[in-house]
């Protein structure tokens, strides 16, 4: 409740500036009031809520019908709103973001992660991400989530560029650093206030994924999150010993299939207070604490159809992965 109150105050500051500008304009058109009103509007614009923009590279529905159909079916089973679009990215990741004033949801899927997962594990992954629309996570809500992004925007605006050699520039820079630390501190406080609910929401998303995909698939999907190092090993080999990136994802997929998810050690037994996710080891233990049969089973032919739809994206993403690794060598 206190976190929500702080988020409301953050937005109220912007609203107060707009109201103040309106009062300056309505109570007279003297030069002083016009200047004050314009300044209030400018500051309100800088401090406006950051609601995000649609991500680039949204997949067209007509070219990826099976993937969209599966995503829609998962949303319907969870009672969640359907996503507005899907994106495929190079990372070993998956995420959902709600952006814009119309609060449209976009689901991002890392192609390396999709390649690593079996059909039913893909169901678990999609169900978990879509469950974030209904699990009550305050960090993803319109009020608290946008307040956090707004505070980040305030910090970015206030934090100064490196100063020159003049003493006045150095003093001014330190003053701006002090000012920038205020929204940073408020954001940190807000994160800690909603941390418990955010952690609980992550477990609830796992529970909903377990209900839809079943215990075994959900647990093995979570265990495969520990396989990112295998992707880096393949990227390294391609970047150092090969002239091109072709076959990177095929090699990664073969190495994943050769490993057994149940044999992957659960390494993270500690956690940080400001972490956005509980330790994966705890999440696996939570999922395996209750056996559940899947409500939905993805047929192998449908999973292969998804692979065929994603095939045109492979070469570009393999190149991005290798280029990204090579860039780290020269950083």
PDB file of C-alpha atoms in Angstrom:
ATOM      1  CA  UNK A   1       0.000   0.000   0.000  1.00  0.00           C
ATOM      2  CA  UNK A   2       2.839   2.383   0.810  1.00  0.00           C
ATOM      3  CA  UNK A   3       4.514   1.527  -2.495  1.00  0.00           C
ATOM      4  CA  UNK A   4       1.300   2.313  -4.369  1.00  0.00           C
ATOM      5  CA  UNK A   5       0.981   5.591  -2.468  1.00  0.00           C
ATOM      6  CA  UNK A   6       4.512   6.604  -3.461  1.00  0.00           C
ATOM      7  CA  UNK A   7       3.769   5.710  -7.095  1.00  0.00           C
ATOM      8  CA  UNK A   8       0.642   7.881  -7.012  1.00  0.00           C
ATOM      9  CA  UNK A   9       2.650  10.797  -5.600  1.00  0.00           C
ATOM     10  CA  UNK A  10       5.196  10.428  -8.419  1.00  0.00           C
ATOM     11  CA  UNK A  11       2.443  10.779 -11.011  1.00  0.00           C
ATOM     12  CA  UNK A  12       0.726  13.508  -8.991  1.00  0.00           C
ATOM     13  CA  UNK A  13       3.832  15.710  -9.302  1.00  0.00           C
ATOM     14  CA  UNK A  14       3.462  15.732 -13.087  1.00  0.00           C
ATOM     15  CA  UNK A  15      -0.272  16.371 -12.808  1.00  0.00           C
ATOM     16  CA  UNK A  16       0.327  19.228 -10.345  1.00  0.00           C
ATOM     17  CA  UNK A  17       2.681  20.902 -12.820  1.00  0.00           C
ATOM     18  CA  UNK A  18       0.045  20.699 -15.560  1.00  0.00           C
ATOM     19  CA  UNK A  19      -2.618  22.117 -13.252  1.00  0.00           C
ATOM     20  CA  UNK A  20      -0.203  24.852 -12.171  1.00  0.00           C
ATOM     21  CA  UNK A  21       0.452  25.771 -15.808  1.00  0.00           C
ATOM     22  CA  UNK A  22      -3.283  25.951 -16.475  1.00  0.00           C
ATOM     23  CA  UNK A  23      -3.770  28.249 -13.471  1.00  0.00           C
ATOM     24  CA  UNK A  24      -0.984  30.566 -14.656  1.00  0.00           C
ATOM     25  CA  UNK A  25      -2.580  30.848 -18.096  1.00  0.00           C
ATOM     26  CA  UNK A  26      -6.156  31.252 -16.811  1.00  0.00           C
ATOM     27  CA  UNK A  27      -5.448  33.894 -14.175  1.00  0.00           C
ATOM     28  CA  UNK A  28      -3.882  36.369 -16.545  1.00  0.00           C
ATOM     29  CA  UNK A  29      -1.535  36.725 -19.492  1.00  0.00           C
ATOM     30  CA  UNK A  30       1.248  38.731 -17.965  1.00  0.00           C
ATOM     31  CA  UNK A  31       4.745  37.922 -19.157  1.00  0.00           C
ATOM     32  CA  UNK A  32       5.708  36.442 -15.790  1.00  0.00           C
ATOM     33  CA  UNK A  33       2.693  34.113 -15.698  1.00  0.00           C
ATOM     34  CA  UNK A  34       3.143  33.012 -19.300  1.00  0.00           C
ATOM     35  CA  UNK A  35       6.816  32.227 -18.679  1.00  0.00           C
ATOM     36  CA  UNK A  36       5.928  30.362 -15.465  1.00  0.00           C
ATOM     37  CA  UNK A  37       3.181  28.422 -17.237  1.00  0.00           C
ATOM     38  CA  UNK A  38       5.468  27.449 -20.104  1.00  0.00           C
ATOM     39  CA  UNK A  39       8.170  26.358 -17.643  1.00  0.00           C
ATOM     40  CA  UNK A  40       5.646  24.207 -15.785  1.00  0.00           C
ATOM     41  CA  UNK A  41       4.604  22.538 -19.042  1.00  0.00           C
ATOM     42  CA  UNK A  42       8.206  21.940 -20.069  1.00  0.00           C
ATOM     43  CA  UNK A  43       9.056  20.388 -16.713  1.00  0.00           C
ATOM     44  CA  UNK A  44       5.857  18.305 -16.837  1.00  0.00           C
ATOM     45  CA  UNK A  45       6.868  17.050 -20.267  1.00  0.00           C
ATOM     46  CA  UNK A  46      10.300  16.042 -18.999  1.00  0.00           C
ATOM     47  CA  UNK A  47       8.772  14.346 -15.925  1.00  0.00           C
ATOM     48  CA  UNK A  48       5.895  12.689 -17.831  1.00  0.00           C
ATOM     49  CA  UNK A  49       5.251   8.980 -17.211  1.00  0.00           C
ATOM     50  CA  UNK A  50       7.371   6.720 -19.382  1.00  0.00           C
ATOM     51  CA  UNK A  51       4.963   4.139 -20.735  1.00  0.00           C
ATOM     52  CA  UNK A  52       7.273   2.647 -23.324  1.00  0.00           C
ATOM     53  CA  UNK A  53       6.973   2.110 -27.061  1.00  0.00           C
ATOM     54  CA  UNK A  54       6.150  -0.969 -29.141  1.00  0.00           C
ATOM     55  CA  UNK A  55       9.286  -3.033 -29.725  1.00  0.00           C
ATOM     56  CA  UNK A  56      10.845  -3.224 -33.193  1.00  0.00           C
ATOM     57  CA  UNK A  57      10.475  -6.275 -35.358  1.00  0.00           C
ATOM     58  CA  UNK A  58       6.959  -7.367 -34.368  1.00  0.00           C
ATOM     59  CA  UNK A  59       6.160 -10.607 -36.198  1.00  0.00           C
ATOM     60  CA  UNK A  60       3.225 -10.470 -38.642  1.00  0.00           C
ATOM     61  CA  UNK A  61       0.425 -12.864 -37.741  1.00  0.00           C
ATOM     62  CA  UNK A  62      -0.009 -14.153 -41.290  1.00  0.00           C
ATOM     63  CA  UNK A  63       3.598 -15.394 -41.432  1.00  0.00           C
ATOM     64  CA  UNK A  64       3.660 -16.952 -37.936  1.00  0.00           C
ATOM     65  CA  UNK A  65       0.129 -18.379 -37.542  1.00  0.00           C
ATOM     66  CA  UNK A  66       1.034 -21.435 -35.445  1.00  0.00           C
ATOM     67  CA  UNK A  67       3.103 -19.461 -32.939  1.00  0.00           C
ATOM     68  CA  UNK A  68       0.382 -16.836 -32.579  1.00  0.00           C
ATOM     69  CA  UNK A  69      -2.316 -19.492 -32.270  1.00  0.00           C
ATOM     70  CA  UNK A  70      -0.411 -21.224 -29.468  1.00  0.00           C
ATOM     71  CA  UNK A  71       0.125 -17.904 -27.688  1.00  0.00           C
ATOM     72  CA  UNK A  72      -3.563 -17.032 -27.984  1.00  0.00           C
ATOM     73  CA  UNK A  73      -4.613 -20.440 -26.647  1.00  0.00           C
ATOM     74  CA  UNK A  74      -2.302 -20.067 -23.658  1.00  0.00           C
ATOM     75  CA  UNK A  75      -3.722 -16.607 -22.905  1.00  0.00           C
ATOM     76  CA  UNK A  76      -7.294 -17.934 -23.112  1.00  0.00           C
ATOM     77  CA  UNK A  77      -6.521 -20.815 -20.757  1.00  0.00           C
ATOM     78  CA  UNK A  78      -5.025 -18.415 -18.216  1.00  0.00           C
ATOM     79  CA  UNK A  79      -7.818 -15.873 -18.543  1.00  0.00           C
ATOM     80  CA  UNK A  80      -5.240 -13.310 -19.652  1.00  0.00           C
ATOM     81  CA  UNK A  81      -5.640 -10.713 -22.415  1.00  0.00           C
ATOM     82  CA  UNK A  82      -4.122 -11.794 -25.695  1.00  0.00           C
ATOM     83  CA  UNK A  83      -0.849 -10.154 -26.670  1.00  0.00           C
ATOM     84  CA  UNK A  84      -0.816  -7.525 -29.385  1.00  0.00           C
ATOM     85  CA  UNK A  85       2.347  -8.875 -30.983  1.00  0.00           C
ATOM     86  CA  UNK A  86       5.330 -11.209 -30.749  1.00  0.00           C
ATOM     87  CA  UNK A  87       9.016 -10.489 -31.221  1.00  0.00           C
ATOM     88  CA  UNK A  88      11.939 -12.894 -31.529  1.00  0.00           C
ATOM     89  CA  UNK A  89      15.283 -11.750 -30.113  1.00  0.00           C
ATOM     90  CA  UNK A  90      18.818 -13.213 -29.996  1.00  0.00           C
ATOM     91  CA  UNK A  91      19.018 -13.610 -26.222  1.00  0.00           C
ATOM     92  CA  UNK A  92      18.510 -16.655 -24.014  1.00  0.00           C
ATOM     93  CA  UNK A  93      15.437 -15.013 -22.572  1.00  0.00           C
ATOM     94  CA  UNK A  94      11.693 -14.465 -22.634  1.00  0.00           C
ATOM     95  CA  UNK A  95       9.729 -11.457 -21.429  1.00  0.00           C
ATOM     96  CA  UNK A  96       6.437  -9.653 -21.719  1.00  0.00           C
ATOM     97  CA  UNK A  97       6.083  -5.889 -21.754  1.00  0.00           C
ATOM     98  CA  UNK A  98       3.021  -3.661 -21.697  1.00  0.00           C
ATOM     99  CA  UNK A  99       3.574  -0.317 -23.381  1.00  0.00           C
ATOM    100  CA  UNK A 100       1.847   2.862 -24.446  1.00  0.00           C
ATOM    101  CA  UNK A 101      -1.251   4.625 -23.249  1.00  0.00           C
ATOM    102  CA  UNK A 102      -3.365   1.819 -24.688  1.00  0.00           C
ATOM    103  CA  UNK A 103      -1.372  -0.690 -22.572  1.00  0.00           C
ATOM    104  CA  UNK A 104      -0.686  -3.107 -25.401  1.00  0.00           C
ATOM    105  CA  UNK A 105       1.236  -6.250 -24.500  1.00  0.00           C
ATOM    106  CA  UNK A 106       4.136  -7.632 -26.528  1.00  0.00           C
ATOM    107  CA  UNK A 107       5.747 -11.000 -25.865  1.00  0.00           C
ATOM    108  CA  UNK A 108       9.468 -11.312 -26.557  1.00  0.00           C
ATOM    109  CA  UNK A 109      10.956 -14.760 -27.110  1.00  0.00           C
ATOM    110  CA  UNK A 110      14.646 -15.532 -27.381  1.00  0.00           C
ATOM    111  CA  UNK A 111      15.212 -17.891 -30.306  1.00  0.00           C
ATOM    112  CA  UNK A 112      18.091 -19.712 -28.540  1.00  0.00           C
ATOM    113  CA  UNK A 113      15.774 -20.446 -25.612  1.00  0.00           C
ATOM    114  CA  UNK A 114      13.005 -21.693 -27.908  1.00  0.00           C
ATOM    115  CA  UNK A 115      15.516 -23.950 -29.664  1.00  0.00           C
ATOM    116  CA  UNK A 116      16.568 -25.419 -26.310  1.00  0.00           C
ATOM    117  CA  UNK A 117      13.023 -26.362 -25.260  1.00  0.00           C
ATOM    118  CA  UNK A 118      10.947 -29.421 -26.049  1.00  0.00           C
ATOM    119  CA  UNK A 119       7.346 -28.876 -27.251  1.00  0.00           C
ATOM    120  CA  UNK A 120       5.758 -29.130 -23.808  1.00  0.00           C
ATOM    121  CA  UNK A 121       8.486 -26.973 -22.267  1.00  0.00           C
ATOM    122  CA  UNK A 122       7.566 -24.294 -24.806  1.00  0.00           C
ATOM    123  CA  UNK A 123       4.023 -24.458 -23.462  1.00  0.00           C
ATOM    124  CA  UNK A 124       5.384 -23.924 -19.943  1.00  0.00           C
ATOM    125  CA  UNK A 125       7.479 -20.947 -21.058  1.00  0.00           C
ATOM    126  CA  UNK A 126       4.600 -19.216 -22.845  1.00  0.00           C
ATOM    127  CA  UNK A 127       2.213 -19.935 -19.987  1.00  0.00           C
ATOM    128  CA  UNK A 128       4.644 -18.487 -17.442  1.00  0.00           C
ATOM    129  CA  UNK A 129       5.197 -15.279 -19.394  1.00  0.00           C
ATOM    130  CA  UNK A 130       1.502 -14.761 -20.151  1.00  0.00           C
ATOM    131  CA  UNK A 131       0.681 -15.455 -16.495  1.00  0.00           C
ATOM    132  CA  UNK A 132       2.391 -12.151 -15.692  1.00  0.00           C
ATOM    133  CA  UNK A 133      -0.722 -10.458 -17.077  1.00  0.00           C
ATOM    134  CA  UNK A 134      -2.867 -11.977 -14.309  1.00  0.00           C
ATOM    135  CA  UNK A 135      -0.515 -12.643 -11.374  1.00  0.00           C
ATOM    136  CA  UNK A 136      -0.790  -9.186  -9.782  1.00  0.00           C
ATOM    137  CA  UNK A 137       2.874  -8.209 -10.044  1.00  0.00           C
ATOM    138  CA  UNK A 138       2.966  -4.523  -8.988  1.00  0.00           C
ATOM    139  CA  UNK A 139       6.178  -3.903 -10.951  1.00  0.00           C
ATOM    140  CA  UNK A 140       4.230  -4.595 -14.138  1.00  0.00           C
ATOM    141  CA  UNK A 141       1.155  -2.592 -13.176  1.00  0.00           C
ATOM    142  CA  UNK A 142       0.101   0.656 -14.797  1.00  0.00           C
ATOM    143  CA  UNK A 143       0.611   2.692 -11.602  1.00  0.00           C
ATOM    144  CA  UNK A 144       3.700   1.246  -9.911  1.00  0.00           C
ATOM    145  CA  UNK A 145       5.416   0.010 -13.061  1.00  0.00           C
ATOM    146  CA  UNK A 146       5.066   3.321 -14.861  1.00  0.00           C
ATOM    147  CA  UNK A 147       6.173   5.173 -11.703  1.00  0.00           C
ATOM    148  CA  UNK A 148       9.403   3.162 -11.659  1.00  0.00           C
ATOM    149  CA  UNK A 149      10.095   3.900 -15.324  1.00  0.00           C
ATOM    150  CA  UNK A 150       9.255   7.568 -14.697  1.00  0.00           C
ATOM    151  CA  UNK A 151      11.749   7.752 -11.828  1.00  0.00           C
ATOM    152  CA  UNK A 152      14.370   6.179 -14.075  1.00  0.00           C
ATOM    153  CA  UNK A 153      13.595   8.879 -16.621  1.00  0.00           C
ATOM    154  CA  UNK A 154      14.025  11.598 -13.997  1.00  0.00           C
ATOM    155  CA  UNK A 155      17.394  10.129 -13.047  1.00  0.00           C
ATOM    156  CA  UNK A 156      18.545  10.064 -16.678  1.00  0.00           C
ATOM    157  CA  UNK A 157      17.524  13.702 -17.178  1.00  0.00           C
ATOM    158  CA  UNK A 158      19.188  14.955 -14.004  1.00  0.00           C
ATOM    159  CA  UNK A 159      22.420  12.955 -14.120  1.00  0.00           C
ATOM    160  CA  UNK A 160      25.055  15.218 -15.710  1.00  0.00           C
ATOM    161  CA  UNK A 161      27.575  14.586 -18.437  1.00  0.00           C
ATOM    162  CA  UNK A 162      31.244  14.427 -17.331  1.00  0.00           C
ATOM    163  CA  UNK A 163      32.267  17.956 -16.352  1.00  0.00           C
ATOM    164  CA  UNK A 164      35.159  19.941 -17.802  1.00  0.00           C
ATOM    165  CA  UNK A 165      38.155  21.316 -15.919  1.00  0.00           C
ATOM    166  CA  UNK A 166      36.449  24.481 -14.696  1.00  0.00           C
ATOM    167  CA  UNK A 167      35.662  24.515 -10.981  1.00  0.00           C
ATOM    168  CA  UNK A 168      32.138  25.813 -11.588  1.00  0.00           C
ATOM    169  CA  UNK A 169      31.423  22.930 -13.954  1.00  0.00           C
ATOM    170  CA  UNK A 170      32.647  20.438 -11.373  1.00  0.00           C
ATOM    171  CA  UNK A 171      30.506  22.009  -8.629  1.00  0.00           C
ATOM    172  CA  UNK A 172      27.454  22.098 -10.892  1.00  0.00           C
ATOM    173  CA  UNK A 173      27.999  18.474 -11.851  1.00  0.00           C
ATOM    174  CA  UNK A 174      28.153  17.396  -8.217  1.00  0.00           C
ATOM    175  CA  UNK A 175      24.955  19.327  -7.496  1.00  0.00           C
ATOM    176  CA  UNK A 176      23.210  17.562 -10.369  1.00  0.00           C
ATOM    177  CA  UNK A 177      24.475  14.203  -9.126  1.00  0.00           C
ATOM    178  CA  UNK A 178      22.931  15.018  -5.744  1.00  0.00           C
ATOM    179  CA  UNK A 179      19.626  15.916  -7.381  1.00  0.00           C
ATOM    180  CA  UNK A 180      19.684  12.770  -9.529  1.00  0.00           C
ATOM    181  CA  UNK A 181      20.193  10.644  -6.422  1.00  0.00           C
ATOM    182  CA  UNK A 182      16.762  11.685  -5.123  1.00  0.00           C
ATOM    183  CA  UNK A 183      14.647   9.880  -7.768  1.00  0.00           C
ATOM    184  CA  UNK A 184      17.154   7.022  -7.676  1.00  0.00           C
ATOM    185  CA  UNK A 185      16.619   6.645  -3.923  1.00  0.00           C
ATOM    186  CA  UNK A 186      12.831   6.849  -4.293  1.00  0.00           C
ATOM    187  CA  UNK A 187      12.923   4.175  -6.999  1.00  0.00           C
ATOM    188  CA  UNK A 188      15.049   1.939  -4.761  1.00  0.00           C
ATOM    189  CA  UNK A 189      12.613   2.422  -1.894  1.00  0.00           C
ATOM    190  CA  UNK A 190       9.675   1.635  -4.157  1.00  0.00           C
ATOM    191  CA  UNK A 191      11.326  -1.540  -5.454  1.00  0.00           C
ATOM    192  CA  UNK A 192      11.961  -2.757  -1.911  1.00  0.00           C
ATOM    193  CA  UNK A 193       8.406  -1.983  -0.830  1.00  0.00           C
ATOM    194  CA  UNK A 194       6.876  -4.083  -3.616  1.00  0.00           C
ATOM    195  CA  UNK A 195       9.620  -6.724  -3.628  1.00  0.00           C
ATOM    196  CA  UNK A 196       7.691  -9.315  -1.619  1.00  0.00           C
ATOM    197  CA  UNK A 197       4.638  -9.080  -3.877  1.00  0.00           C
ATOM    198  CA  UNK A 198       6.837  -9.239  -6.990  1.00  0.00           C
ATOM    199  CA  UNK A 199       8.530 -12.418  -5.725  1.00  0.00           C
ATOM    200  CA  UNK A 200       5.144 -13.918  -4.845  1.00  0.00           C
ATOM    201  CA  UNK A 201       3.851 -13.041  -8.323  1.00  0.00           C
ATOM    202  CA  UNK A 202       6.760 -14.910  -9.913  1.00  0.00           C
ATOM    203  CA  UNK A 203       5.903 -18.052  -7.971  1.00  0.00           C
ATOM    204  CA  UNK A 204       2.254 -17.631  -8.954  1.00  0.00           C
ATOM    205  CA  UNK A 205       3.277 -17.425 -12.630  1.00  0.00           C
ATOM    206  CA  UNK A 206       5.167 -20.697 -12.141  1.00  0.00           C
ATOM    207  CA  UNK A 207       2.100 -22.252 -10.514  1.00  0.00           C
ATOM    208  CA  UNK A 208      -0.106 -21.202 -13.433  1.00  0.00           C
ATOM    209  CA  UNK A 209       2.450 -22.567 -15.901  1.00  0.00           C
ATOM    210  CA  UNK A 210       2.497 -25.843 -13.958  1.00  0.00           C
ATOM    211  CA  UNK A 211      -1.294 -26.053 -14.198  1.00  0.00           C
ATOM    212  CA  UNK A 212      -1.290 -25.573 -17.967  1.00  0.00           C
ATOM    213  CA  UNK A 213       1.895 -27.422 -18.991  1.00  0.00           C
ATOM    214  CA  UNK A 214       2.261 -29.908 -16.146  1.00  0.00           C
ATOM    215  CA  UNK A 215       4.844 -30.256 -13.401  1.00  0.00           C
ATOM    216  CA  UNK A 216       7.463 -32.161 -15.373  1.00  0.00           C
ATOM    217  CA  UNK A 217       7.583 -29.765 -18.333  1.00  0.00           C
ATOM    218  CA  UNK A 218       7.581 -26.647 -16.148  1.00  0.00           C
ATOM    219  CA  UNK A 219      10.374 -27.920 -13.904  1.00  0.00           C
ATOM    220  CA  UNK A 220      12.538 -29.049 -16.840  1.00  0.00           C
ATOM    221  CA  UNK A 221      11.973 -25.684 -18.560  1.00  0.00           C
ATOM    222  CA  UNK A 222      13.225 -23.886 -15.458  1.00  0.00           C
ATOM    223  CA  UNK A 223      16.211 -26.208 -15.150  1.00  0.00           C
ATOM    224  CA  UNK A 224      17.176 -25.481 -18.756  1.00  0.00           C
ATOM    225  CA  UNK A 225      17.562 -21.829 -17.802  1.00  0.00           C
ATOM    226  CA  UNK A 226      20.901 -22.980 -16.360  1.00  0.00           C
ATOM    227  CA  UNK A 227      22.042 -23.942 -19.867  1.00  0.00           C
ATOM    228  CA  UNK A 228      22.939 -20.453 -21.032  1.00  0.00           C
ATOM    229  CA  UNK A 229      26.644 -21.203 -20.561  1.00  0.00           C
ATOM    230  CA  UNK A 230      26.372 -23.850 -23.290  1.00  0.00           C
ATOM    231  CA  UNK A 231      25.140 -21.175 -25.688  1.00  0.00           C
ATOM    232  CA  UNK A 232      28.144 -18.994 -24.821  1.00  0.00           C
ATOM    233  CA  UNK A 233      30.501 -21.916 -25.411  1.00  0.00           C
ATOM    234  CA  UNK A 234      29.025 -22.482 -28.880  1.00  0.00           C
ATOM    235  CA  UNK A 235      29.138 -18.750 -29.601  1.00  0.00           C
ATOM    236  CA  UNK A 236      32.793 -18.669 -28.559  1.00  0.00           C
ATOM    237  CA  UNK A 237      33.699 -21.578 -30.821  1.00  0.00           C
ATOM    238  CA  UNK A 238      31.902 -20.015 -33.775  1.00  0.00           C
ATOM    239  CA  UNK A 239      33.414 -16.592 -33.150  1.00  0.00           C
ATOM    240  CA  UNK A 240      36.999 -17.797 -32.752  1.00  0.00           C
ATOM    241  CA  UNK A 241      37.292 -20.889 -34.944  1.00  0.00           C
ATOM    242  CA  UNK A 242      34.737 -20.373 -37.709  1.00  0.00           C
ATOM    243  CA  UNK A 243      34.395 -17.805 -40.463  1.00  0.00           C
ATOM    244  CA  UNK A 244      30.611 -17.766 -40.306  1.00  0.00           C
ATOM    245  CA  UNK A 245      27.842 -18.380 -37.808  1.00  0.00           C
ATOM    246  CA  UNK A 246      25.861 -20.945 -39.792  1.00  0.00           C
ATOM    247  CA  UNK A 247      24.673 -23.905 -37.747  1.00  0.00           C
ATOM    248  CA  UNK A 248      25.170 -22.226 -34.376  1.00  0.00           C
ATOM    249  CA  UNK A 249      21.627 -22.893 -33.143  1.00  0.00           C
ATOM    250  CA  UNK A 250      21.654 -26.453 -34.510  1.00  0.00           C
ATOM    251  CA  UNK A 251      24.839 -27.201 -32.586  1.00  0.00           C
ATOM    252  CA  UNK A 252      23.417 -25.599 -29.469  1.00  0.00           C
ATOM    253  CA  UNK A 253      20.220 -27.634 -29.810  1.00  0.00           C
ATOM    254  CA  UNK A 254      22.170 -30.878 -30.156  1.00  0.00           C
ATOM    255  CA  UNK A 255      24.200 -30.142 -27.034  1.00  0.00           C
ATOM    256  CA  UNK A 256      21.044 -29.351 -25.081  1.00  0.00           C
ATOM    257  CA  UNK A 257      19.399 -32.595 -26.192  1.00  0.00           C
ATOM    258  CA  UNK A 258      22.507 -34.532 -25.150  1.00  0.00           C
ATOM    259  CA  UNK A 259      22.145 -33.193 -21.603  1.00  0.00           C
ATOM    260  CA  UNK A 260      19.436 -34.228 -19.167  1.00  0.00           C
ATOM    261  CA  UNK A 261      17.488 -31.403 -17.491  1.00  0.00           C
ATOM    262  CA  UNK A 262      17.057 -33.370 -14.264  1.00  0.00           C
ATOM    263  CA  UNK A 263      20.834 -33.712 -13.964  1.00  0.00           C
ATOM    264  CA  UNK A 264      21.490 -29.972 -14.203  1.00  0.00           C
ATOM    265  CA  UNK A 265      22.648 -28.774 -10.752  1.00  0.00           C
ATOM    266  CA  UNK A 266      20.622 -26.083  -9.021  1.00  0.00           C
ATOM    267  CA  UNK A 267      23.360 -23.632  -8.159  1.00  0.00           C
ATOM    268  CA  UNK A 268      21.768 -20.404  -6.920  1.00  0.00           C
ATOM    269  CA  UNK A 269      20.839 -21.024  -3.291  1.00  0.00           C
ATOM    270  CA  UNK A 270      21.061 -17.386  -2.240  1.00  0.00           C
ATOM    271  CA  UNK A 271      19.125 -14.321  -3.281  1.00  0.00           C
ATOM    272  CA  UNK A 272      19.338 -10.543  -3.286  1.00  0.00           C
ATOM    273  CA  UNK A 273      16.709  -8.337  -1.714  1.00  0.00           C
ATOM    274  CA  UNK A 274      16.336  -6.261  -4.873  1.00  0.00           C
ATOM    275  CA  UNK A 275      16.297  -9.166  -7.342  1.00  0.00           C
ATOM    276  CA  UNK A 276      13.291  -9.251  -9.654  1.00  0.00           C
ATOM    277  CA  UNK A 277      13.060 -13.060  -9.655  1.00  0.00           C
ATOM    278  CA  UNK A 278      13.389 -15.623  -6.879  1.00  0.00           C
ATOM    279  CA  UNK A 279      16.363 -17.969  -7.288  1.00  0.00           C
ATOM    280  CA  UNK A 280      15.611 -20.497 -10.019  1.00  0.00           C
ATOM    281  CA  UNK A 281      16.542 -23.298  -7.621  1.00  0.00           C
ATOM    282  CA  UNK A 282      13.727 -22.230  -5.285  1.00  0.00           C
ATOM    283  CA  UNK A 283      11.321 -21.986  -8.220  1.00  0.00           C
ATOM    284  CA  UNK A 284      12.127 -25.539  -9.345  1.00  0.00           C
ATOM    285  CA  UNK A 285      11.591 -26.846  -5.812  1.00  0.00           C
ATOM    286  CA  UNK A 286       8.279 -24.996  -5.631  1.00  0.00           C
ATOM    287  CA  UNK A 287       7.066 -26.401  -8.959  1.00  0.00           C
ATOM    288  CA  UNK A 288       8.104 -29.955  -8.060  1.00  0.00           C
ATOM    289  CA  UNK A 289       6.359 -29.753  -4.672  1.00  0.00           C
ATOM    290  CA  UNK A 290       3.029 -30.585  -6.340  1.00  0.00           C
ATOM    291  CA  UNK A 291       2.477 -32.986  -9.212  1.00  0.00           C
ATOM    292  CA  UNK A 292       0.115 -31.762 -11.899  1.00  0.00           C
ATOM    293  CA  UNK A 293      -0.913 -33.219 -15.233  1.00  0.00           C
ATOM    294  CA  UNK A 294      -0.944 -30.837 -18.203  1.00  0.00           C
ATOM    295  CA  UNK A 295      -4.186 -29.156 -19.212  1.00  0.00           C
ATOM    296  CA  UNK A 296      -2.808 -28.610 -22.693  1.00  0.00           C
ATOM    297  CA  UNK A 297      -0.363 -30.682 -24.736  1.00  0.00           C
ATOM    298  CA  UNK A 298       1.448 -29.280 -27.748  1.00  0.00           C
ATOM    299  CA  UNK A 299       1.612 -31.791 -30.559  1.00  0.00           C
ATOM    300  CA  UNK A 300       5.012 -32.495 -32.106  1.00  0.00           C
ATOM    301  CA  UNK A 301       3.769 -31.480 -35.545  1.00  0.00           C
ATOM    302  CA  UNK A 302       2.625 -28.093 -34.199  1.00  0.00           C
ATOM    303  CA  UNK A 303       6.008 -27.558 -32.550  1.00  0.00           C
ATOM    304  CA  UNK A 304       7.712 -28.433 -35.831  1.00  0.00           C
ATOM    305  CA  UNK A 305       5.408 -25.997 -37.629  1.00  0.00           C
ATOM    306  CA  UNK A 306       6.610 -23.288 -35.249  1.00  0.00           C
ATOM    307  CA  UNK A 307      10.198 -24.234 -36.081  1.00  0.00           C
ATOM    308  CA  UNK A 308       9.441 -23.887 -39.785  1.00  0.00           C
ATOM    309  CA  UNK A 309       7.933 -20.450 -39.199  1.00  0.00           C
ATOM    310  CA  UNK A 310      11.019 -19.351 -37.264  1.00  0.00           C
ATOM    311  CA  UNK A 311      13.494 -20.820 -39.774  1.00  0.00           C
ATOM    312  CA  UNK A 312      13.861 -17.589 -41.826  1.00  0.00           C
ATOM    313  CA  UNK A 313      14.996 -15.764 -38.667  1.00  0.00           C
ATOM    314  CA  UNK A 314      17.802 -18.183 -37.825  1.00  0.00           C
ATOM    315  CA  UNK A 315      20.603 -16.851 -40.013  1.00  0.00           C
ATOM    316  CA  UNK A 316      20.155 -13.276 -38.868  1.00  0.00           C
ATOM    317  CA  UNK A 317      20.013 -14.193 -35.190  1.00  0.00           C
ATOM    318  CA  UNK A 318      23.020 -16.521 -35.442  1.00  0.00           C
ATOM    319  CA  UNK A 319      24.976 -13.665 -36.993  1.00  0.00           C
ATOM    320  CA  UNK A 320      23.858 -11.296 -34.232  1.00  0.00           C
ATOM    321  CA  UNK A 321      24.954 -13.761 -31.550  1.00  0.00           C
ATOM    322  CA  UNK A 322      28.426 -14.216 -33.012  1.00  0.00           C
ATOM    323  CA  UNK A 323      28.868 -10.492 -33.659  1.00  0.00           C
ATOM    324  CA  UNK A 324      27.818  -9.733 -30.087  1.00  0.00           C
ATOM    325  CA  UNK A 325      30.364 -12.203 -28.728  1.00  0.00           C
ATOM    326  CA  UNK A 326      33.130 -10.832 -30.945  1.00  0.00           C
ATOM    327  CA  UNK A 327      32.285  -7.333 -29.761  1.00  0.00           C
ATOM    328  CA  UNK A 328      32.981  -8.406 -26.164  1.00  0.00           C
ATOM    329  CA  UNK A 329      36.484  -9.478 -27.191  1.00  0.00           C
ATOM    330  CA  UNK A 330      37.328  -5.929 -28.194  1.00  0.00           C
ATOM    331  CA  UNK A 331      35.406  -4.074 -25.501  1.00  0.00           C
TER     332      UNK A 331
END
